[in-house]
């Protein structure tokens, strides 16, 4: 079986301890939480950190908190917790949709939201979800914290705004009224990375028009996490089949998918459009259902 | 999800005459819980990687990153300097021992460790032996090799181009990449029917390269005893005796000094038939270091270097009358055998049993031609649960029949019913030389259609189509050919495919039966005990089945091509009957009557006309070992041996129906239902048979929808891990709906035909036919991934590479 | 480095390399060879064990990361009163053939039944969807888990108590 090259291991006892270790070891250090992206890369010897800083004991980063008009998710929150959270499902069904199709149950028992975002794989689902929801992330270093919009967090494949000696500690998601969201993914089998995926989050104004629209895409290009043109089209418009189809087309036109084992570029572009329309349709239906049920959202 | 279990609803007249009624602990055939399970559910199985020997060292292989490259230099000094490294072996080391090359199962040669050049990505170049696994892996990275990359042949269709690089320039006088041409059938007769046919349909198709991918990878522990000169080799191995003989021939170790142990095997499916370079390296490593050496592949090594399957570029033609009578079938095949011809086929049959491509139909003429070529891809071409290329043949004919139905606008089930062989035609000699032993095909197809509710499904399909929801119903009817085979016709490297079996009944009436075949999960320890139990009336729990150790078992060719039951199962029945016959002589002496006056009922001989006067097999066993005066010419003890040489192959068959839904916006296929009605002759253990069918069906769904060993233009393997070589999970497969019919094989001692590979053979065309039916396209090649299905719906899709 | 892992109720202390994988620790250091491995990319699930009661892929957990936690392997399924209903179910319903994926499948089933005494077929299929089986086509595994659900005494789902300490 494949085994990693040698490294040194440190288990952090607190966030401060983790930051001190990361600072001390600099470039050669990697944070490990669930490990399901990092360890396979290390076994294939595509990643060779000199130090692993294990943050699994930092239970202070494992939380889901509704705090005023935002949901705060600790970076060490496991996929399974997100999947099973009723609060998450109520306010952000896009998360629940996505978590259902992220990897598989044993992996979801270990994998964390922070790990998923920091891996910054262009096929990764939660980056698209967070993009659709216009999330912010909190990055902490020894010098303090900074809050970064998720659109600025992602710096290209496998690159994020987290610098040397820093770590992601929290994800913040704005709670909106009259909102609905949904995630659509095509995979070749359960547990596969996306062939393509699209997430949509809508919030409606009092008059039923779209007030806020977010669309996040996965696996359709290195820089296509965020479908801006489609979002712009939607703002201020009345939800309709035609509008969602047009938004889908824009999302498809805007992305730069590459052909691989999972599919051709043409197909992925088609999926970006098709799945964006589908996600918008379901997001709008959920928003409407929420308004109808008088859920106060 | 359907929960109906149809297997239990079977007409009485369809049951085998010898089948026992279902009971908890049958003495003989029936649903018997497996004897091997108590150790497996406790985690007490003993697989090769569980073997731990004192002082054992660990091996790791350095592999080629290039598909085709000349080796300029190899520097092992840094690896040798690693403090935990005990030996570094290269092709040069092996050349000194005459082991740099080894024979393949197809009488070709294969490099154990490359000396001149590398011929596929993942080819073995060096072997490190170290104190532990981590160190061995680390040291592999310290070996420095300079390569000079060469142009590679990746597409088999370009292998015979005039400017194609010659892959096997190691072979004297080689100027091209051609391996063999082979044909079967009558070309003139086929031309004649094609000329007068009203309708001829032609279709090119690729059965893509796939891999058996057992969950346990291949590996071994080699232990050479320097004092005794005896080699013990624990191997993940489907054919221990064949391996012993080959190791003797290759390594020059006397055969009595070689012991091959195949312990519990974590799935084989054909992947564990061949001998891989890693085994040879581990043996050499043990000889060089004087210590046992373990070598286990990782998953990438397994997928990239060990025996793949299929890779058949096929052109099929089918000729018929306007009213749907099939007249003839032709096939022209280009077979990609990779860099070394290591396909596991009987010597006479370089394309295996592909000439079963005439299928289950009453046709007038057939002809096929197969050309094998070298490419810069991994060698192999094994029987991946396919009985020697039967999978490719069945896929071809069952796709062609659907293409014909499409051309004629006919229902595919009805068209098959019109052309199936009729029961009175058996034994049936087909147009390529096979003699099908027995069958009642129309009954089996009708049964599958009844379980499916075929007519209602077609009605539902019409309704859904009107709503824009594509639904497909795919039918396949397959005839398998298994149980190789008669020594005269079937051999691997000159070793005839007859199987030995030994049975000994102990004084207390308990027995031990020794087999040459090796289980990889099929439940031999249970079913072979049942075969003996059926013949002798000794309870199966009193019968120890010994297998998988060449020091403990008689010679035989191993488990593949569904041959365990047809060949070794027959041997077990025959040897038990020999014991029974001897028991009759002893019972006559005990009862002081002529043996001719005795009758047998399961478990005892009794005096004809006086059932109370009899002796049980246990009583007879004790007497056979005791002081009873035995008749003239009868030796003491109760035991027998046999070597079973099959008079013919057996021909299991079945009718499969698959129902799929296709999402027209994404091309995603969902297999909603799968109905399988199998006929494997006499059923020894229905529970195990159903399990075999379930597994094969899942495998078939996987091949149809997702499995592919793909390459880029430079020959880089794109499917080197389970992230990219996809196998179905519990969420991609439905609740299987099974049924069965029973037409015993007339020439087999117990009428059994073998079931291990039927479902893998029969299911891929059913799935593909269903998807084509759903999307209204005549043909698209597997794997039918969402992307490929979507392209098929929008202008077509080419063959995968 | 020093690790201390409770496995099947026994505390084990060992000196290991940081890169030592949990699956190799179990198989090589403790000789608990019932836990198998089948891939390197955490796709096949052959190596599933319970870490603090939940299924994880032990090829993708470092022994170091498991230190201070409890692990349950197939060898810890059988209790003083005999086989776990899951083990019985796999035998009753022919839920295994080659036996290689079986330990991981049974542990996932155990964890599922600990949380849900009456899982539906869909829930069972979902629960085992991170684990491959090449032999059974899954249906009999689903039936085996259902068998266990129907036959297990509700009270008998406690894991073994922690007692001895051993060094390796």
Short mmCIF file of N, CA and C in Angstrom, two decimals, chain A residues 1-6 36 40-41 43-45 48 100 105 184-193 195 260-271 274-275 278, chain B residues 133-134 137-139 141 296-301 663-668 705-706 710 718-720 722-729 731-732 785-788 790-791 794:
data_model
loop_
_atom_site.label_atom_id
_atom_site.label_comp_id
_atom_site.label_asym_id
_atom_site.label_seq_id
_atom_site.Cartn_x
_atom_site.Cartn_y
_atom_site.Cartn_z
N UNK A 1 0.85 -1.18 0.00
CA UNK A 1 0.00 0.00 0.00
C UNK A 1 0.88 1.23 0.00
N UNK A 2 0.32 2.30 -0.50
CA UNK A 2 1.11 3.52 -0.56
C UNK A 2 1.17 4.16 0.83
N UNK A 3 2.34 4.69 1.15
CA UNK A 3 2.53 5.29 2.47
C UNK A 3 3.22 6.65 2.29
N UNK A 4 2.94 7.59 3.18
CA UNK A 4 3.54 8.92 3.02
C UNK A 4 5.04 8.88 3.29
N UNK A 5 5.73 9.91 2.78
CA UNK A 5 7.11 10.12 3.18
C UNK A 5 7.13 10.59 4.63
N UNK A 6 8.29 10.57 5.23
CA UNK A 6 8.38 10.94 6.65
C UNK A 6 8.03 12.41 6.89
N UNK A 36 -8.74 13.63 4.56
CA UNK A 36 -9.12 12.81 3.42
C UNK A 36 -8.71 13.39 2.08
N UNK A 40 -4.25 11.17 1.18
CA UNK A 40 -4.04 10.50 -0.11
C UNK A 40 -2.98 11.19 -0.96
N UNK A 41 -2.96 12.53 -0.95
CA UNK A 41 -1.91 13.25 -1.70
C UNK A 41 -0.53 12.92 -1.16
N UNK A 43 0.26 10.13 0.39
CA UNK A 43 0.59 8.74 0.04
C UNK A 43 1.09 8.65 -1.39
N UNK A 44 0.45 9.42 -2.26
CA UNK A 44 0.91 9.44 -3.66
C UNK A 44 2.21 10.24 -3.79
N UNK A 45 2.62 10.83 -2.69
CA UNK A 45 3.84 11.64 -2.59
C UNK A 45 3.77 12.87 -3.50
N UNK A 48 4.33 16.72 0.34
CA UNK A 48 5.38 16.27 1.25
C UNK A 48 5.61 17.28 2.35
N UNK A 100 -25.19 15.84 1.29
CA UNK A 100 -25.66 14.49 0.94
C UNK A 100 -24.79 13.83 -0.13
N UNK A 105 -20.31 8.39 3.59
CA UNK A 105 -20.54 8.55 5.03
C UNK A 105 -19.28 8.47 5.91
N UNK A 184 -27.26 21.30 -7.02
CA UNK A 184 -27.44 20.24 -8.02
C UNK A 184 -26.07 19.77 -8.47
N UNK A 185 -25.88 18.45 -8.44
CA UNK A 185 -24.57 17.90 -8.79
C UNK A 185 -24.75 16.69 -9.69
N UNK A 186 -23.93 16.57 -10.69
CA UNK A 186 -23.87 15.34 -11.47
C UNK A 186 -22.55 14.67 -11.15
N UNK A 187 -22.64 13.42 -10.71
CA UNK A 187 -21.45 12.63 -10.45
C UNK A 187 -21.60 11.31 -11.17
N UNK A 188 -20.48 10.64 -11.39
CA UNK A 188 -20.54 9.38 -12.14
C UNK A 188 -20.98 8.24 -11.25
N UNK A 189 -20.80 8.39 -9.96
CA UNK A 189 -21.26 7.41 -9.00
C UNK A 189 -21.24 8.07 -7.64
N UNK A 190 -21.85 7.43 -6.67
CA UNK A 190 -21.85 7.99 -5.32
C UNK A 190 -20.42 8.14 -4.82
N UNK A 191 -20.12 9.28 -4.23
CA UNK A 191 -18.79 9.49 -3.66
C UNK A 191 -17.80 10.10 -4.63
N UNK A 192 -18.19 10.22 -5.89
CA UNK A 192 -17.30 10.80 -6.90
C UNK A 192 -17.25 12.32 -6.73
N UNK A 193 -16.16 12.90 -7.20
CA UNK A 193 -16.13 14.35 -7.32
C UNK A 193 -17.12 14.75 -8.41
N UNK A 195 -18.86 15.96 -11.69
CA UNK A 195 -18.59 16.21 -13.11
C UNK A 195 -18.80 17.71 -13.33
N UNK A 260 -11.93 15.93 -19.19
CA UNK A 260 -11.17 14.93 -18.45
C UNK A 260 -11.98 13.64 -18.42
N UNK A 261 -11.56 12.73 -17.53
CA UNK A 261 -12.28 11.45 -17.39
C UNK A 261 -13.77 11.63 -17.15
N UNK A 262 -14.12 12.75 -16.54
CA UNK A 262 -15.51 12.91 -16.12
C UNK A 262 -16.41 13.37 -17.25
N UNK A 263 -15.83 14.03 -18.24
CA UNK A 263 -16.67 14.48 -19.33
C UNK A 263 -15.97 15.48 -20.22
N UNK A 264 -16.61 15.78 -21.33
CA UNK A 264 -16.03 16.74 -22.26
C UNK A 264 -16.31 18.16 -21.76
N UNK A 265 -15.56 19.12 -22.29
CA UNK A 265 -15.78 20.52 -21.92
C UNK A 265 -17.19 20.95 -22.34
N UNK A 266 -17.59 20.48 -23.53
CA UNK A 266 -18.92 20.86 -24.04
C UNK A 266 -20.02 20.37 -23.09
N UNK A 267 -19.87 19.14 -22.64
CA UNK A 267 -20.88 18.58 -21.74
C UNK A 267 -20.90 19.33 -20.41
N UNK A 268 -19.72 19.63 -19.90
CA UNK A 268 -19.67 20.32 -18.61
C UNK A 268 -20.27 21.72 -18.72
N UNK A 269 -20.03 22.34 -19.84
CA UNK A 269 -20.62 23.67 -20.05
C UNK A 269 -22.15 23.55 -20.09
N UNK A 270 -22.60 22.53 -20.77
CA UNK A 270 -24.04 22.28 -20.79
C UNK A 270 -24.56 22.05 -19.38
N UNK A 271 -23.81 21.24 -18.59
CA UNK A 271 -24.26 20.96 -17.22
C UNK A 271 -24.30 22.22 -16.38
N UNK A 274 -27.54 23.74 -17.30
CA UNK A 274 -28.68 22.92 -16.90
C UNK A 274 -28.82 22.89 -15.37
N UNK A 275 -27.71 22.67 -14.69
CA UNK A 275 -27.78 22.53 -13.23
C UNK A 275 -28.03 23.88 -12.56
N UNK A 278 -31.71 24.35 -12.85
CA UNK A 278 -32.41 23.46 -11.91
C UNK A 278 -32.29 23.95 -10.48
N UNK B 133 8.05 -1.98 5.30
CA UNK B 133 7.35 -1.51 4.12
C UNK B 133 7.64 -0.04 3.82
N UNK B 134 7.70 0.78 4.87
CA UNK B 134 7.95 2.21 4.67
C UNK B 134 9.33 2.44 4.05
N UNK B 137 9.45 1.49 0.36
CA UNK B 137 8.82 2.53 -0.47
C UNK B 137 9.73 3.76 -0.59
N UNK B 138 10.36 4.13 0.52
CA UNK B 138 11.26 5.29 0.49
C UNK B 138 12.44 5.03 -0.45
N UNK B 139 12.97 3.81 -0.37
CA UNK B 139 14.17 3.50 -1.13
C UNK B 139 13.89 3.45 -2.63
N UNK B 141 12.20 5.42 -4.22
CA UNK B 141 12.34 6.79 -4.72
C UNK B 141 13.79 7.21 -4.89
N UNK B 296 3.28 -6.85 -1.68
CA UNK B 296 1.86 -6.64 -1.98
C UNK B 296 1.74 -5.38 -2.85
N UNK B 297 1.04 -5.53 -3.94
CA UNK B 297 0.79 -4.35 -4.79
C UNK B 297 0.00 -3.30 -4.04
N UNK B 298 0.19 -2.06 -4.40
CA UNK B 298 -0.79 -1.06 -3.98
C UNK B 298 -1.88 -1.01 -5.06
N UNK B 299 -2.90 -0.21 -4.85
CA UNK B 299 -4.02 -0.22 -5.80
C UNK B 299 -3.61 0.29 -7.18
N UNK B 300 -2.77 1.31 -7.21
CA UNK B 300 -2.35 1.83 -8.51
C UNK B 300 -1.59 0.78 -9.30
N UNK B 301 -0.71 0.06 -8.62
CA UNK B 301 0.05 -1.00 -9.29
C UNK B 301 -0.90 -2.06 -9.83
N UNK B 663 -32.04 10.65 -17.35
CA UNK B 663 -32.35 12.07 -17.19
C UNK B 663 -31.93 12.76 -18.49
N UNK B 664 -32.89 13.24 -19.27
CA UNK B 664 -32.52 13.78 -20.58
C UNK B 664 -31.69 15.06 -20.50
N UNK B 665 -31.76 15.75 -19.38
CA UNK B 665 -31.00 17.00 -19.25
C UNK B 665 -29.55 16.78 -18.89
N UNK B 666 -29.24 15.64 -18.27
CA UNK B 666 -27.88 15.41 -17.80
C UNK B 666 -27.26 14.13 -18.35
N UNK B 667 -28.07 13.25 -18.90
CA UNK B 667 -27.55 11.97 -19.37
C UNK B 667 -27.31 10.96 -18.26
N UNK B 668 -27.74 11.27 -17.05
CA UNK B 668 -27.54 10.34 -15.94
C UNK B 668 -28.48 9.14 -16.08
N UNK B 705 -21.71 1.05 -17.21
CA UNK B 705 -21.91 2.47 -16.89
C UNK B 705 -20.64 3.23 -16.50
N UNK B 706 -19.63 2.57 -15.94
CA UNK B 706 -18.56 3.40 -15.39
C UNK B 706 -17.14 2.87 -15.50
N UNK B 710 -8.50 3.93 -18.96
CA UNK B 710 -8.28 4.86 -20.06
C UNK B 710 -6.84 5.36 -20.12
N UNK B 718 -4.96 6.78 -17.18
CA UNK B 718 -5.82 7.79 -16.52
C UNK B 718 -6.71 7.16 -15.46
N UNK B 719 -6.53 5.89 -15.21
CA UNK B 719 -7.45 5.18 -14.31
C UNK B 719 -6.68 4.40 -13.25
N UNK B 720 -5.68 5.06 -12.69
CA UNK B 720 -4.77 4.35 -11.80
C UNK B 720 -5.18 4.34 -10.34
N UNK B 722 -8.91 4.18 -7.50
CA UNK B 722 -10.37 4.07 -7.42
C UNK B 722 -11.07 5.43 -7.48
N UNK B 723 -10.30 6.52 -7.54
CA UNK B 723 -10.93 7.82 -7.79
C UNK B 723 -11.35 7.92 -9.25
N UNK B 724 -10.61 7.20 -10.11
CA UNK B 724 -10.89 7.29 -11.54
C UNK B 724 -11.28 5.96 -12.17
N UNK B 725 -10.96 4.85 -11.52
CA UNK B 725 -11.49 3.58 -11.99
C UNK B 725 -12.68 3.28 -11.10
N UNK B 726 -13.87 3.46 -11.66
CA UNK B 726 -15.07 3.51 -10.84
C UNK B 726 -15.73 2.15 -10.74
N UNK B 727 -16.09 1.80 -9.53
CA UNK B 727 -16.82 0.55 -9.29
C UNK B 727 -18.14 0.92 -8.61
N UNK B 728 -19.20 0.21 -8.96
CA UNK B 728 -20.50 0.61 -8.41
C UNK B 728 -20.59 0.38 -6.90
N UNK B 729 -21.33 1.26 -6.24
CA UNK B 729 -21.63 1.10 -4.81
C UNK B 729 -23.07 0.60 -4.68
N UNK B 731 -25.51 2.18 -4.05
CA UNK B 731 -26.49 3.15 -4.54
C UNK B 731 -26.66 3.12 -6.06
N UNK B 732 -25.77 2.45 -6.76
CA UNK B 732 -25.91 2.41 -8.23
C UNK B 732 -26.59 1.14 -8.71
N UNK B 785 -21.22 6.72 -19.20
CA UNK B 785 -21.18 7.77 -18.19
C UNK B 785 -22.15 8.88 -18.61
N UNK B 786 -22.51 9.74 -17.68
CA UNK B 786 -23.44 10.82 -18.06
C UNK B 786 -22.97 11.59 -19.30
N UNK B 787 -21.69 11.91 -19.33
CA UNK B 787 -21.17 12.69 -20.46
C UNK B 787 -21.35 11.93 -21.77
N UNK B 788 -21.04 10.64 -21.76
CA UNK B 788 -21.12 9.87 -23.00
C UNK B 788 -22.57 9.67 -23.44
N UNK B 790 -25.04 11.72 -22.78
CA UNK B 790 -25.54 13.03 -23.26
C UNK B 790 -25.05 13.28 -24.69
N UNK B 791 -23.78 12.97 -24.95
CA UNK B 791 -23.27 13.15 -26.32
C UNK B 791 -23.96 12.20 -27.29
N UNK B 794 -26.94 13.71 -28.41
CA UNK B 794 -26.78 14.96 -29.17
C UNK B 794 -25.72 14.80 -30.24
#
